[in-house]
Short mmCIF file of C-alpha atoms and ligand atoms in Angstrom, two decimals:
data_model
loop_
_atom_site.label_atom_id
_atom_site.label_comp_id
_atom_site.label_asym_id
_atom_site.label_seq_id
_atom_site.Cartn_x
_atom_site.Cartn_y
_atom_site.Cartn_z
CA UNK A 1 -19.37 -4.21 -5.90
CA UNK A 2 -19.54 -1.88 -8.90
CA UNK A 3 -18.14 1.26 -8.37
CA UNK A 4 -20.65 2.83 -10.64
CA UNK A 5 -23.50 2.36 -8.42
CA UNK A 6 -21.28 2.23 -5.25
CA UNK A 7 -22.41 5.43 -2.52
CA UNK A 8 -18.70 6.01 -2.50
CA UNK A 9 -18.20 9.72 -2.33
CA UNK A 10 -14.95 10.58 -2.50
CA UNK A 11 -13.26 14.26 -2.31
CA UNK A 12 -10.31 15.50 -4.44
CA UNK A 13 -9.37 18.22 -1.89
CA UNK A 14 -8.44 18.07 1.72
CA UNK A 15 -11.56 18.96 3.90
CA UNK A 16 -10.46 22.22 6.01
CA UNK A 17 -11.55 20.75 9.34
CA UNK A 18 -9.43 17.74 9.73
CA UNK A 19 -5.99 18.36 10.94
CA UNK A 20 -4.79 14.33 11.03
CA UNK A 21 -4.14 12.27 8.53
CA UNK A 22 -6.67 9.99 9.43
CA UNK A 23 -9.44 12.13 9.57
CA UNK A 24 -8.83 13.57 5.77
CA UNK A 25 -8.44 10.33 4.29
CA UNK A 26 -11.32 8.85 6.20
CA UNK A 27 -13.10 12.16 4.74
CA UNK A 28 -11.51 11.80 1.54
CA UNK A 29 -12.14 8.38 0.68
CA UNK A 30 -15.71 8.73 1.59
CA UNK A 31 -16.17 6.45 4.96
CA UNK A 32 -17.44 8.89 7.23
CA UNK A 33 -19.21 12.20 7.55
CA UNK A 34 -19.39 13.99 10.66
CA UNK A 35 -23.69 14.83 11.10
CA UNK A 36 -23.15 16.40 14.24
CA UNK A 37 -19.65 17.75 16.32
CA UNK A 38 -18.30 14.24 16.83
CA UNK A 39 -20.80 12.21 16.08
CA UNK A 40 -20.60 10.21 12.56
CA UNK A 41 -22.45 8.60 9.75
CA UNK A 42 -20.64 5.30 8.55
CA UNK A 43 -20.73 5.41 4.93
CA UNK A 44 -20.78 1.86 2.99
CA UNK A 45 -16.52 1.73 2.39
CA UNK A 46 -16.52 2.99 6.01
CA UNK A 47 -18.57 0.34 7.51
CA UNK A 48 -17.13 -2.57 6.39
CA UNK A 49 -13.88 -1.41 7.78
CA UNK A 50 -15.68 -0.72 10.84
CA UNK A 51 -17.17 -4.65 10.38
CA UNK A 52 -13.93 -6.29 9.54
CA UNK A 53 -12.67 -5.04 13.11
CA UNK A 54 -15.64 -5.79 15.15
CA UNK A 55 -15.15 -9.66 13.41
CA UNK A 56 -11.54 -9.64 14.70
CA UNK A 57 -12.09 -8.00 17.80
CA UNK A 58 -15.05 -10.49 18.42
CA UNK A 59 -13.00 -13.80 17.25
CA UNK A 60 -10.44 -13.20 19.66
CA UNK A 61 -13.12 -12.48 22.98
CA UNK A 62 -14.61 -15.77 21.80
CA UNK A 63 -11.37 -17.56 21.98
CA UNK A 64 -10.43 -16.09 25.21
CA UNK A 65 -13.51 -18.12 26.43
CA UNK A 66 -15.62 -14.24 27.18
CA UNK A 67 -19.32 -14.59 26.03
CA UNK A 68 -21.26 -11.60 23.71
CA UNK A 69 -24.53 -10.56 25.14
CA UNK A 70 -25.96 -7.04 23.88
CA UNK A 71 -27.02 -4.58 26.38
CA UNK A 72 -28.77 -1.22 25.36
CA UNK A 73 -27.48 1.99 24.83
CA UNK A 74 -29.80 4.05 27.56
CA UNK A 75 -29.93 3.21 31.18
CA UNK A 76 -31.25 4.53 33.97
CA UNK A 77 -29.74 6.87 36.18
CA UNK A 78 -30.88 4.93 39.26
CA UNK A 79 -28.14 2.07 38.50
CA UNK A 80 -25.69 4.71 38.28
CA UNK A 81 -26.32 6.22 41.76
CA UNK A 82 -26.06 2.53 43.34
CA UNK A 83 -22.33 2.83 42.58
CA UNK A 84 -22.11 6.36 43.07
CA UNK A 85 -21.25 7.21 40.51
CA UNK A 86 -23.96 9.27 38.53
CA UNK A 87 -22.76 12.71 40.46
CA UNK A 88 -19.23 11.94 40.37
CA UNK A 89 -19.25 11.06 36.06
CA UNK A 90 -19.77 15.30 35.36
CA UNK A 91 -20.68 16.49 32.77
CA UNK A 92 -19.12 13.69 30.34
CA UNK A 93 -22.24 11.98 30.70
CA UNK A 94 -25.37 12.79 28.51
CA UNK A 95 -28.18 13.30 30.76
CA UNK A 96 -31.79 12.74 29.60
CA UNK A 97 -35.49 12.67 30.73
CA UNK A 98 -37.74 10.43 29.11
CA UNK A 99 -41.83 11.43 29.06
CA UNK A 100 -42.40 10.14 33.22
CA UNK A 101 -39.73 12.91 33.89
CA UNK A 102 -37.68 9.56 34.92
CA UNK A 103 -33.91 10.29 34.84
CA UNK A 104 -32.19 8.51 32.10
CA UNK A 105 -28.71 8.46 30.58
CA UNK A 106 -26.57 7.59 27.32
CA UNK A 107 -24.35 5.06 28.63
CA UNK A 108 -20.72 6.39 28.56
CA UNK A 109 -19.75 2.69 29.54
CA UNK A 110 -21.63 -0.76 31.56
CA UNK A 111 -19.80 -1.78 34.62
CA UNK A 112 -23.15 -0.68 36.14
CA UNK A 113 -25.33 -2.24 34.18
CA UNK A 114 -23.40 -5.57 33.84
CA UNK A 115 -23.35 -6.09 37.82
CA UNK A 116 -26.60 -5.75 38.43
CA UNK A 117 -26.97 -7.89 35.78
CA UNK A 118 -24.55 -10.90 37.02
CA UNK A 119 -25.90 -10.04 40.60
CA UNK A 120 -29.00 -11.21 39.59
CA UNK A 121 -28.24 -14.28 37.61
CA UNK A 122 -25.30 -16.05 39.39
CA UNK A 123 -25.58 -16.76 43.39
CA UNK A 124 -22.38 -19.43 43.69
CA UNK A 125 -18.79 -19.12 43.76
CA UNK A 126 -19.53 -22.69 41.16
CA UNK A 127 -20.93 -20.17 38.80
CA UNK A 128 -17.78 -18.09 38.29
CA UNK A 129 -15.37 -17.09 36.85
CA UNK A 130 -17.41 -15.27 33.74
CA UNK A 131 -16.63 -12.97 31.63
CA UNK A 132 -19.12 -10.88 29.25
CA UNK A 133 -18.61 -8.63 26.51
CA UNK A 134 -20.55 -6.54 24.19
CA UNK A 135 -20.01 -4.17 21.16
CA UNK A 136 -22.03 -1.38 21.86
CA UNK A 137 -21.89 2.17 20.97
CA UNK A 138 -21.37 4.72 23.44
CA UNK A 139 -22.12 8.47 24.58
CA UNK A 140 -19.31 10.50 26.24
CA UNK A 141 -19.88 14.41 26.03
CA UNK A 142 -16.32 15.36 25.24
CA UNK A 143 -14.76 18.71 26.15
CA UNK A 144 -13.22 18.53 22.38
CA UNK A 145 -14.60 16.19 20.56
CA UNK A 146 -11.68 16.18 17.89
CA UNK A 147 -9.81 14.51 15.22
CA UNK A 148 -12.76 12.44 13.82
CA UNK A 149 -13.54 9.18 14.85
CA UNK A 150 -10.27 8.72 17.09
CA UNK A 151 -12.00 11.24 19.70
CA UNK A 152 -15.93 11.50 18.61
CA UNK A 153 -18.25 11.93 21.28
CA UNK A 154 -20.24 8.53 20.19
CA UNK A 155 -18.17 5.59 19.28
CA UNK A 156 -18.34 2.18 19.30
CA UNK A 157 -16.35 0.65 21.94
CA UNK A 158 -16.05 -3.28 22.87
CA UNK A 159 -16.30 -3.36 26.42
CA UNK A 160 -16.41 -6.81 28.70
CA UNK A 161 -16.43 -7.63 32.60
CA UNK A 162 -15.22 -10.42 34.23
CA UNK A 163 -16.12 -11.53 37.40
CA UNK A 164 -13.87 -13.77 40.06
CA UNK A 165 -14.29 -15.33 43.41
CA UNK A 166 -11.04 -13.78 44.72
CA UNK A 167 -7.89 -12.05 43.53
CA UNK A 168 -6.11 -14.46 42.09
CA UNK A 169 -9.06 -15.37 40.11
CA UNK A 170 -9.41 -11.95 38.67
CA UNK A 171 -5.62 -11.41 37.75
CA UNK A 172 -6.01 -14.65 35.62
CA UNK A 173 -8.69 -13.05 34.16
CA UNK A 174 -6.90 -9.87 33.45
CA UNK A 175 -4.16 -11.74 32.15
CA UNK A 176 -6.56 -13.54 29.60
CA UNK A 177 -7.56 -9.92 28.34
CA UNK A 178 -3.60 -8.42 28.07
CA UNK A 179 -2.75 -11.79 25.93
CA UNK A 180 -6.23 -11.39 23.85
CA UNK A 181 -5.91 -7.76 23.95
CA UNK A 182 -2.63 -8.44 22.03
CA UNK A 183 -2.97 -11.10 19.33
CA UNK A 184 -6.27 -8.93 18.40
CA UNK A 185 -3.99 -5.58 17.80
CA UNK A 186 -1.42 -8.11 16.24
CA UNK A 187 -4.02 -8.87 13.48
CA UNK A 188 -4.97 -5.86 12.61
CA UNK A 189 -1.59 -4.91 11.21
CA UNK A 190 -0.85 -2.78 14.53
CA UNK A 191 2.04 -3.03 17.11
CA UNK A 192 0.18 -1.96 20.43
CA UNK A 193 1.89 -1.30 23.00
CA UNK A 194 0.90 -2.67 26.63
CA UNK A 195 1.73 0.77 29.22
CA UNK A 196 1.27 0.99 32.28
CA UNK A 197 -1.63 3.24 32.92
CA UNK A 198 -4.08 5.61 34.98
CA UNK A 199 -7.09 4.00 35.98
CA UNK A 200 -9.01 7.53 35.75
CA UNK A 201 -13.18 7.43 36.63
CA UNK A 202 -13.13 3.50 35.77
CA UNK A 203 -11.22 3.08 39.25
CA UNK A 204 -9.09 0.32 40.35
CA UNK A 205 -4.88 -0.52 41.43
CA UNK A 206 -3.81 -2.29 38.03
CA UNK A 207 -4.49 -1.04 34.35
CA UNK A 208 -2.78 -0.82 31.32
CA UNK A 209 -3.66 0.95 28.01
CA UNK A 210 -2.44 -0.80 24.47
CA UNK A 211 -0.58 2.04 22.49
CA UNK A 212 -0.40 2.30 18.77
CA UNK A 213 2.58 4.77 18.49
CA UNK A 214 2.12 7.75 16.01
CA UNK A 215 2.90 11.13 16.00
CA UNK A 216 -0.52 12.17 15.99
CA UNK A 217 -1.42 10.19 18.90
CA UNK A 218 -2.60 12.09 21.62
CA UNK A 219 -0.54 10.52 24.87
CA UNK A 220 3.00 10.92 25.11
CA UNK A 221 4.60 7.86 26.25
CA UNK A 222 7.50 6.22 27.57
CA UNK A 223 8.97 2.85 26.75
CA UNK A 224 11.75 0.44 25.96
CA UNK A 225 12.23 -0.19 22.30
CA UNK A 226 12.62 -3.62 22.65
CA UNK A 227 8.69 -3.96 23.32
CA UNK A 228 8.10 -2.14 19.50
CA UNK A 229 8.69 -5.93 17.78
CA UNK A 230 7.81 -8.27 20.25
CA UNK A 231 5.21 -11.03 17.82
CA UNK A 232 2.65 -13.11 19.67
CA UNK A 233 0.68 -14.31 16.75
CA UNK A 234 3.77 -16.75 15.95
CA UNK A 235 2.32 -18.46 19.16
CA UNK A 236 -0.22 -20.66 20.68
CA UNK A 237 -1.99 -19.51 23.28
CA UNK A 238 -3.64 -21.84 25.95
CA UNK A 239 -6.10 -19.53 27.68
CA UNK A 240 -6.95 -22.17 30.26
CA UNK A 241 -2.99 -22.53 30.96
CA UNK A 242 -0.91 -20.07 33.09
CA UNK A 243 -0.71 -16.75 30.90
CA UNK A 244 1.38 -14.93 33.14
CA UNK A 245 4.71 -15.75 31.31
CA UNK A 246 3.32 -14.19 28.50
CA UNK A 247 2.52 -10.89 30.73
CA UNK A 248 5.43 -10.68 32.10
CA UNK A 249 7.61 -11.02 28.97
CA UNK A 250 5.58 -7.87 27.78
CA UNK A 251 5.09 -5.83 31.46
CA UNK A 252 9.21 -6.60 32.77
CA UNK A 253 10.27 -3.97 29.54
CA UNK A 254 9.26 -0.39 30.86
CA UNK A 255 6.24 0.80 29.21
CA UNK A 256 4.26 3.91 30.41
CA UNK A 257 1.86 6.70 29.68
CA UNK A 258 2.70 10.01 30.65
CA UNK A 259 0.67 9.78 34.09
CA UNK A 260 2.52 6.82 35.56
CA UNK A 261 5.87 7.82 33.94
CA UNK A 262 8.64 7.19 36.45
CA UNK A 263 11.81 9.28 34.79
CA UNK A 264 14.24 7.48 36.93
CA UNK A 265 13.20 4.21 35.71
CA UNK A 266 12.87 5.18 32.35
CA UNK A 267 16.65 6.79 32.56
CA UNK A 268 17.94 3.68 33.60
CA UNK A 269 17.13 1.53 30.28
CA UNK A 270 20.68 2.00 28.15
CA UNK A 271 20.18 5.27 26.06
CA UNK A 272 19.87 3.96 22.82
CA UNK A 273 16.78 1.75 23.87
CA UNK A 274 14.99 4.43 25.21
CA UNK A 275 11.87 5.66 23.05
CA UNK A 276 9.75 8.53 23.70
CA UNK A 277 7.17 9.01 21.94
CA UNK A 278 3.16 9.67 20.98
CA UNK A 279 0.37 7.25 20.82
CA UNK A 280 -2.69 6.62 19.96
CA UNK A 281 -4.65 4.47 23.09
CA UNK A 282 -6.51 1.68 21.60
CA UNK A 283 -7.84 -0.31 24.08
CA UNK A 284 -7.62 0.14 27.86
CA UNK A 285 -8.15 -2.79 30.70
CA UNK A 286 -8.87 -2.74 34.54
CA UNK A 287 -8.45 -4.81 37.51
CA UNK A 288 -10.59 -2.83 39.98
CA UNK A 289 -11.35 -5.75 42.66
CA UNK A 290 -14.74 -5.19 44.60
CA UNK A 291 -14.59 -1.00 42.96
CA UNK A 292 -18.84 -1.79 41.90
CA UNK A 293 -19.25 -5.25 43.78
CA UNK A 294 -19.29 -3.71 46.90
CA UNK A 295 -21.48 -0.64 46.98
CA UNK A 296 -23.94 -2.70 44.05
CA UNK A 297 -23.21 -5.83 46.17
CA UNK A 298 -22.72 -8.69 44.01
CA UNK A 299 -22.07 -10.98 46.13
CA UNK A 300 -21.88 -14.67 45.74
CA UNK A 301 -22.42 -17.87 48.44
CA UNK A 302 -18.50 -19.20 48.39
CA UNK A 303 -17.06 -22.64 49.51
CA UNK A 304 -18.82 -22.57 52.74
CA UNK A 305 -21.33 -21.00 52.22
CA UNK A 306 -20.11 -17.57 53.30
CA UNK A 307 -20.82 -14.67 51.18
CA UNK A 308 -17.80 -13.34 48.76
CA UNK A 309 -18.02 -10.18 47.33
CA UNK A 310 -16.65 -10.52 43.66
CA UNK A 311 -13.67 -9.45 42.03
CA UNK A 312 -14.43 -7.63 39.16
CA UNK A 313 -12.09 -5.72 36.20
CA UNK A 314 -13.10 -4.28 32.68
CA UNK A 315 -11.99 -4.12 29.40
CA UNK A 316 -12.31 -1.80 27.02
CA UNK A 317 -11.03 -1.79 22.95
CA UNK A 318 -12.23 1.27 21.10
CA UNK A 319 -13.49 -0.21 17.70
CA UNK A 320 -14.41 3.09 16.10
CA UNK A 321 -11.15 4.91 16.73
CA UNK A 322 -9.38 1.99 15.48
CA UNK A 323 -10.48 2.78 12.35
CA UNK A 324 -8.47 5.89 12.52
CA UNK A 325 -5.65 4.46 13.93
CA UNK A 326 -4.90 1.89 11.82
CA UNK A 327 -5.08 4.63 9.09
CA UNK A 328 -2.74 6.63 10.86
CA UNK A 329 -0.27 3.48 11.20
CA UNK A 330 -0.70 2.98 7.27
CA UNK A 331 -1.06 5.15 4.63
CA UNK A 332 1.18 6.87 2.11
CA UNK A 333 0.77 10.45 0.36
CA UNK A 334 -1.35 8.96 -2.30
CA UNK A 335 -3.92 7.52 0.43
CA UNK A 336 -4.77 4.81 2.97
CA UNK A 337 -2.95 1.38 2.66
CA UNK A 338 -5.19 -0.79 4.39
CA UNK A 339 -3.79 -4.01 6.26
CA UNK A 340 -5.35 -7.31 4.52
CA UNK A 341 -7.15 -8.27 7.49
CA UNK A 342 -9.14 -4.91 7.88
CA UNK A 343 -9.28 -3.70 4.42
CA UNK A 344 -12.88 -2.98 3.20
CA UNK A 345 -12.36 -4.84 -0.15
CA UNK A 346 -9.18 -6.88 -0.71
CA UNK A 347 -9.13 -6.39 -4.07
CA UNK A 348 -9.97 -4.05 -7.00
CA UNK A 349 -10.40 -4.48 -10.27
CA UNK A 350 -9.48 -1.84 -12.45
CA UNK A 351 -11.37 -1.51 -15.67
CA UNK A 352 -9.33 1.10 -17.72
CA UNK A 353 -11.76 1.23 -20.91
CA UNK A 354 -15.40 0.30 -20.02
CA UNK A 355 -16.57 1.39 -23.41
CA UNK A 356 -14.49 -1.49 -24.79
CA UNK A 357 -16.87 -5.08 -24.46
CA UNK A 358 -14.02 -7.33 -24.31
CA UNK A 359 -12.00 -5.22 -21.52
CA UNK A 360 -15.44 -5.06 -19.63
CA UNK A 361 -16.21 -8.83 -20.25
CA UNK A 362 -12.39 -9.94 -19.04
CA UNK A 363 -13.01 -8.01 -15.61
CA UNK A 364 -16.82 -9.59 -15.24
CA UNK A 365 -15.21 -12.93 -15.97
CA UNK A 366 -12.53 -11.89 -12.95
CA UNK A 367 -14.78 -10.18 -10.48
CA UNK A 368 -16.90 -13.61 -11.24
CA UNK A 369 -14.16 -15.66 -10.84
CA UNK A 370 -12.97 -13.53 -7.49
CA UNK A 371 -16.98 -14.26 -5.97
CA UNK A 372 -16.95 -17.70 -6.35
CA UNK A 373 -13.59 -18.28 -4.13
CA UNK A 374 -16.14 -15.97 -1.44
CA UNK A 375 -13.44 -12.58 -2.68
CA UNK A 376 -16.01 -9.64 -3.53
CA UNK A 377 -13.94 -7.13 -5.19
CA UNK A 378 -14.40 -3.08 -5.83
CA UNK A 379 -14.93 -3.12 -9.62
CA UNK A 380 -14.25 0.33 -11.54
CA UNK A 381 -16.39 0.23 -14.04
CA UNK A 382 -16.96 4.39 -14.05
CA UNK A 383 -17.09 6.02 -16.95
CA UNK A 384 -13.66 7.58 -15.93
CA UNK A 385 -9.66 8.85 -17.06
CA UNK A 386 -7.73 6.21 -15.90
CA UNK A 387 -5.43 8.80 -14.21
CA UNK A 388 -8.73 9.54 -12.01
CA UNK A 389 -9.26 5.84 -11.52
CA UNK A 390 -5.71 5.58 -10.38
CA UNK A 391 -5.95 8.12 -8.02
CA UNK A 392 -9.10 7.47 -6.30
CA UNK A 393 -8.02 3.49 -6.06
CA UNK A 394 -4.86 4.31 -4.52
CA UNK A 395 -6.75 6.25 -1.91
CA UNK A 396 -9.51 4.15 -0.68
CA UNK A 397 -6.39 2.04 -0.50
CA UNK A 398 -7.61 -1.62 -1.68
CA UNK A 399 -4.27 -3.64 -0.44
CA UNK A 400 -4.16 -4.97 -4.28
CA UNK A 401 -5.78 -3.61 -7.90
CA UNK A 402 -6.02 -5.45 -11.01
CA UNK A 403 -6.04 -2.90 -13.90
CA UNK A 404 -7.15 -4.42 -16.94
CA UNK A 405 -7.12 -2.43 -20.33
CA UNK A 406 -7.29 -2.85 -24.36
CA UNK A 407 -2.76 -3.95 -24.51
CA UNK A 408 -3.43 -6.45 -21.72
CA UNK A 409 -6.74 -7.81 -22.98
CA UNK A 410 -4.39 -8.20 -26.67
CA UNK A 411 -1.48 -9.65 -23.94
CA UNK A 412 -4.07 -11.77 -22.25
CA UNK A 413 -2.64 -9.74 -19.14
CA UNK A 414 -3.58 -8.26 -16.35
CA UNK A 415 -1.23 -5.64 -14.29
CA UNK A 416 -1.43 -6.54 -10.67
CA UNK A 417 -0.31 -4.09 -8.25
CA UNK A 418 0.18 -3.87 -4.79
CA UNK A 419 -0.71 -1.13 -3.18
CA UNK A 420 1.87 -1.03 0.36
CA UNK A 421 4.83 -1.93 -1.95
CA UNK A 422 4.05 -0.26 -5.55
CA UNK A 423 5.24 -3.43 -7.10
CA UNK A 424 3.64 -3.86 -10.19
CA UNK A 425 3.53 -7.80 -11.96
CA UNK A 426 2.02 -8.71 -15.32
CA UNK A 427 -0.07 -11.39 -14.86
CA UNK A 428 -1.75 -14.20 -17.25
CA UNK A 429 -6.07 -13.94 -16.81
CA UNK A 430 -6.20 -17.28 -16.01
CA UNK A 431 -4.10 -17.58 -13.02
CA UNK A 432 -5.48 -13.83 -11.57
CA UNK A 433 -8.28 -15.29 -9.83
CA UNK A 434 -5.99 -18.02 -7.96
CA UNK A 435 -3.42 -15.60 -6.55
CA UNK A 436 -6.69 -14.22 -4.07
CA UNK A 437 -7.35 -17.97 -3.08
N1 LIG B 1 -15.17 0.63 31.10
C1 LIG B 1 -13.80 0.75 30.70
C2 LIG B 1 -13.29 -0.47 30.04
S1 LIG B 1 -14.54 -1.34 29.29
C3 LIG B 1 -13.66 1.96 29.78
O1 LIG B 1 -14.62 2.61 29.46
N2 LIG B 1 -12.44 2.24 29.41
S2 LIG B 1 -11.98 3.51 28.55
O2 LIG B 1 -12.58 4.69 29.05
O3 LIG B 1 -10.57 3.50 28.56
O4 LIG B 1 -12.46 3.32 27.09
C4 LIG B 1 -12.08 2.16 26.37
C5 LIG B 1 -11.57 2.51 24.99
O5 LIG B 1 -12.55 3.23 24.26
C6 LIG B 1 -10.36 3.44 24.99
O6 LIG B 1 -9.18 2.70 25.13
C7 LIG B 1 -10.45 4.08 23.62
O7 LIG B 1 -9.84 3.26 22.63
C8 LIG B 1 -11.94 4.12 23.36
N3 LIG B 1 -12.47 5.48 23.58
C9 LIG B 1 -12.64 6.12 24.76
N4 LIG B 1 -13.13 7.35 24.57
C10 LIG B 1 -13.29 7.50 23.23
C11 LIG B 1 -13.76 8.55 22.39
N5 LIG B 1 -14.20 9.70 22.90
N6 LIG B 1 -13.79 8.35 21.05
C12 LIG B 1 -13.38 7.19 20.53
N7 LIG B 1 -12.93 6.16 21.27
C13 LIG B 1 -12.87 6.31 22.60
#
């Protein structure tokens, strides 16, 4: 992409309203703008973050063996009084009426919709387990809608259900999502946390939220430190094997939010493993048991023949507020540093004089050479300083810039520098292109 026709607009001063990091550099580097209180506009740099972690978050459901379907946005409000639960939601939920004066909503989240859904498509216990997910955005009407995208009022959330003939069933299930849950966090650069956790309006006995800690997070939590470097992605995982191992390595270190936070418990780990801290919740998983089978009756023909209600839980992963997250977890004074796996271009090529025809034909011949190995690099071709250049690439945060001017065309050079570490490496223009392979 060239920068000089890129919608890429950046600001050189901190934007009053944002009082976290994330939120001014996700202002700053021009990936969002708010167009109404906490609701955004995903510009171009913005969206392809937003992209990169739906593909991760996506690859690792698939693995897990859970299936994408795509259910809408608006639902009725008659689903929601089957479970109950259209009174009880408040005023969270974004009420509307469509033309027939028929009550409608903007769904805040689908356990709902997905049970009536499975209800009437599976009437066996040989059609279960499943397990459905979609990335969908969502309405909640918050109180304080607040630092940008990590608390907007719509986000995009990845949400799936799973559904079990009986407990045991379910846990495995659960298990599946805590393990997936993990490796996905793992790859986006993060170390989340698994805490145990409130269950709140979604219901249930057995939750835990995934914790990115950060100052700015909003929960205060409670763990051991020995859970802060635990890896997973070193590992294979067998999803159709026995997971629990891998839960319990994780769940028998004390880990919890504020609301299940058991001080005596937390005063026995040896003092200098204790951390307290803030965090940002990421994602956020139930085991609720029959919670919606039972009033929405979902019930299936077992063994027997005799009818089973199902054992249901739900999984949630907030894709939008990741964004900010993983912004919070990584960036420097200069800007965001943006993991590899996430980052909206990988590279950048720097073009420090593009009056010059040979400095702009060496970095067409790279950005060429970068799109034919499938890399599609930011090129800054503006019509810039190079002190502005600098500046701006440092703060969209590419994870590596090749700056290419008139001494390193003469050198047949390019600088390569990476942005987490600073290091800076002259490299030949014929082995540039191979280093991205
Ligand atoms: N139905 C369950 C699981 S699918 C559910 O809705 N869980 S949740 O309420 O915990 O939300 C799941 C995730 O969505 C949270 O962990 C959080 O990362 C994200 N999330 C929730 N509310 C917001 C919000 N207002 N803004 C941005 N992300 C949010």
């Amino acid at each position: 992409m060239r920068m000089s026709q890129y919608f890429l607009p950046t600001l050189k001063e901190n934007p009053a309203e944002a009082q976290i990091v994330s939120h001014r550099l996700m202002l700053r580097a021009g990936l969002v703008r708010q167009t109404s209180a906490g609701i955004y506009a995903w510009l171009p740099l913005g969206f392809r973050v937003l992209k990169n972690i739906e593909r991760i978050v996506r690859e690792e459901q698939d693995a897990s063996g859970a299936q994408e379907v795509l259910m809408p946005t608006i639902q009725s409000a008659e689903l929601w009084r089957e479970s109950g639960r259209y009174d009880a939601y408040g005023p969270e939920m974004l009420r509307i009426k469509d033309r027939h004066d028929r009550e409608m909503l903007y769904g805040p989240t689908n356990e709902e919709m997905i049970t009536v859904l499975f209800r009437d498509g599976v009437k066996s216990y040989r059609d279960l387990p499943r397990n459905l997910y979609h990335i969908q955005w969502k309405f909640r009407d918050e109180v304080r809608p607040r630092f940008g995208v990590m608390r907007g009022r719509e986000f995009l959330m990845k949400d799936n259900y799973s559904f079990d003939l009986d407990k045991k069933g379910a846990i495995h299930s659960y298990n599946k999502m805590f393990v997936a849950y993990l490796r996905t966090f793992a790859r986006m650069g993060l170390k989340a946390i698994p805490m145990r956790a409130d269950t709140g309006p979604i219901g249930g006995d057995l939750s835990h939220e995934f914790i990115v800690l950060a100052d700015t997070g909003e929960s205060a939590v409670f763990c051991h430190k020995g859970l802060v470097d635990k890896d997973i992605l070193g590992r294979t995982i067998d999803y159709d094997g026995d997971l629990q191992p891998i839960v319990d390595e994780w769940t028998s270190l004390y880990a919890a939010t504020d609301e299940m936070h058991d001080q005596a418990a937390f005063e026995g780990i040896l003092a200098d493993q204790r951390l307290a801290a803030r965090g940002i919740e990421v994602g956020h998983i139930f085991y609720f048991g029959t919670k919606y089978s039972e009033p929405m009756k979902a019930v299936v023909a077992g063994p027997s023949g005799e009818p089973v209600t199902v054992e249901m839980g739900s999984y949630g992963i907030g894709v939008s507020r990741l964004v900010g997250g993983i912004i919070e977890a990584s960036h420097d004074d200069a800007g965001i540093v943006w993991p590899e796996s996430v980052a909206p271009f990988r590279v950048a090529i720097v073009n420090l004089k593009p009056d010059d025809g040979t400095v702009s034909a060496t970095c067409q011949k790279l950005y060429q050479g970068l799109a034919s190995m499938g890399v599609e690099a930011l090129l800054d071709d503006r019509d810039l300083r190079p002190g502005a250049k600098f500046a701006d690439m440092d703060l969209v945060g590419t994870p590596w810039q090749v700056i290419v001017g008139p001494k390193g065309v003469a050198a047949g050079k390019a600088e390569l520098k990476n942005r987490k570490t600073g290091a800076r490496e002259e490299v030949p223009f014929d082995q540039v292109v191979a280093r991205f392979g």
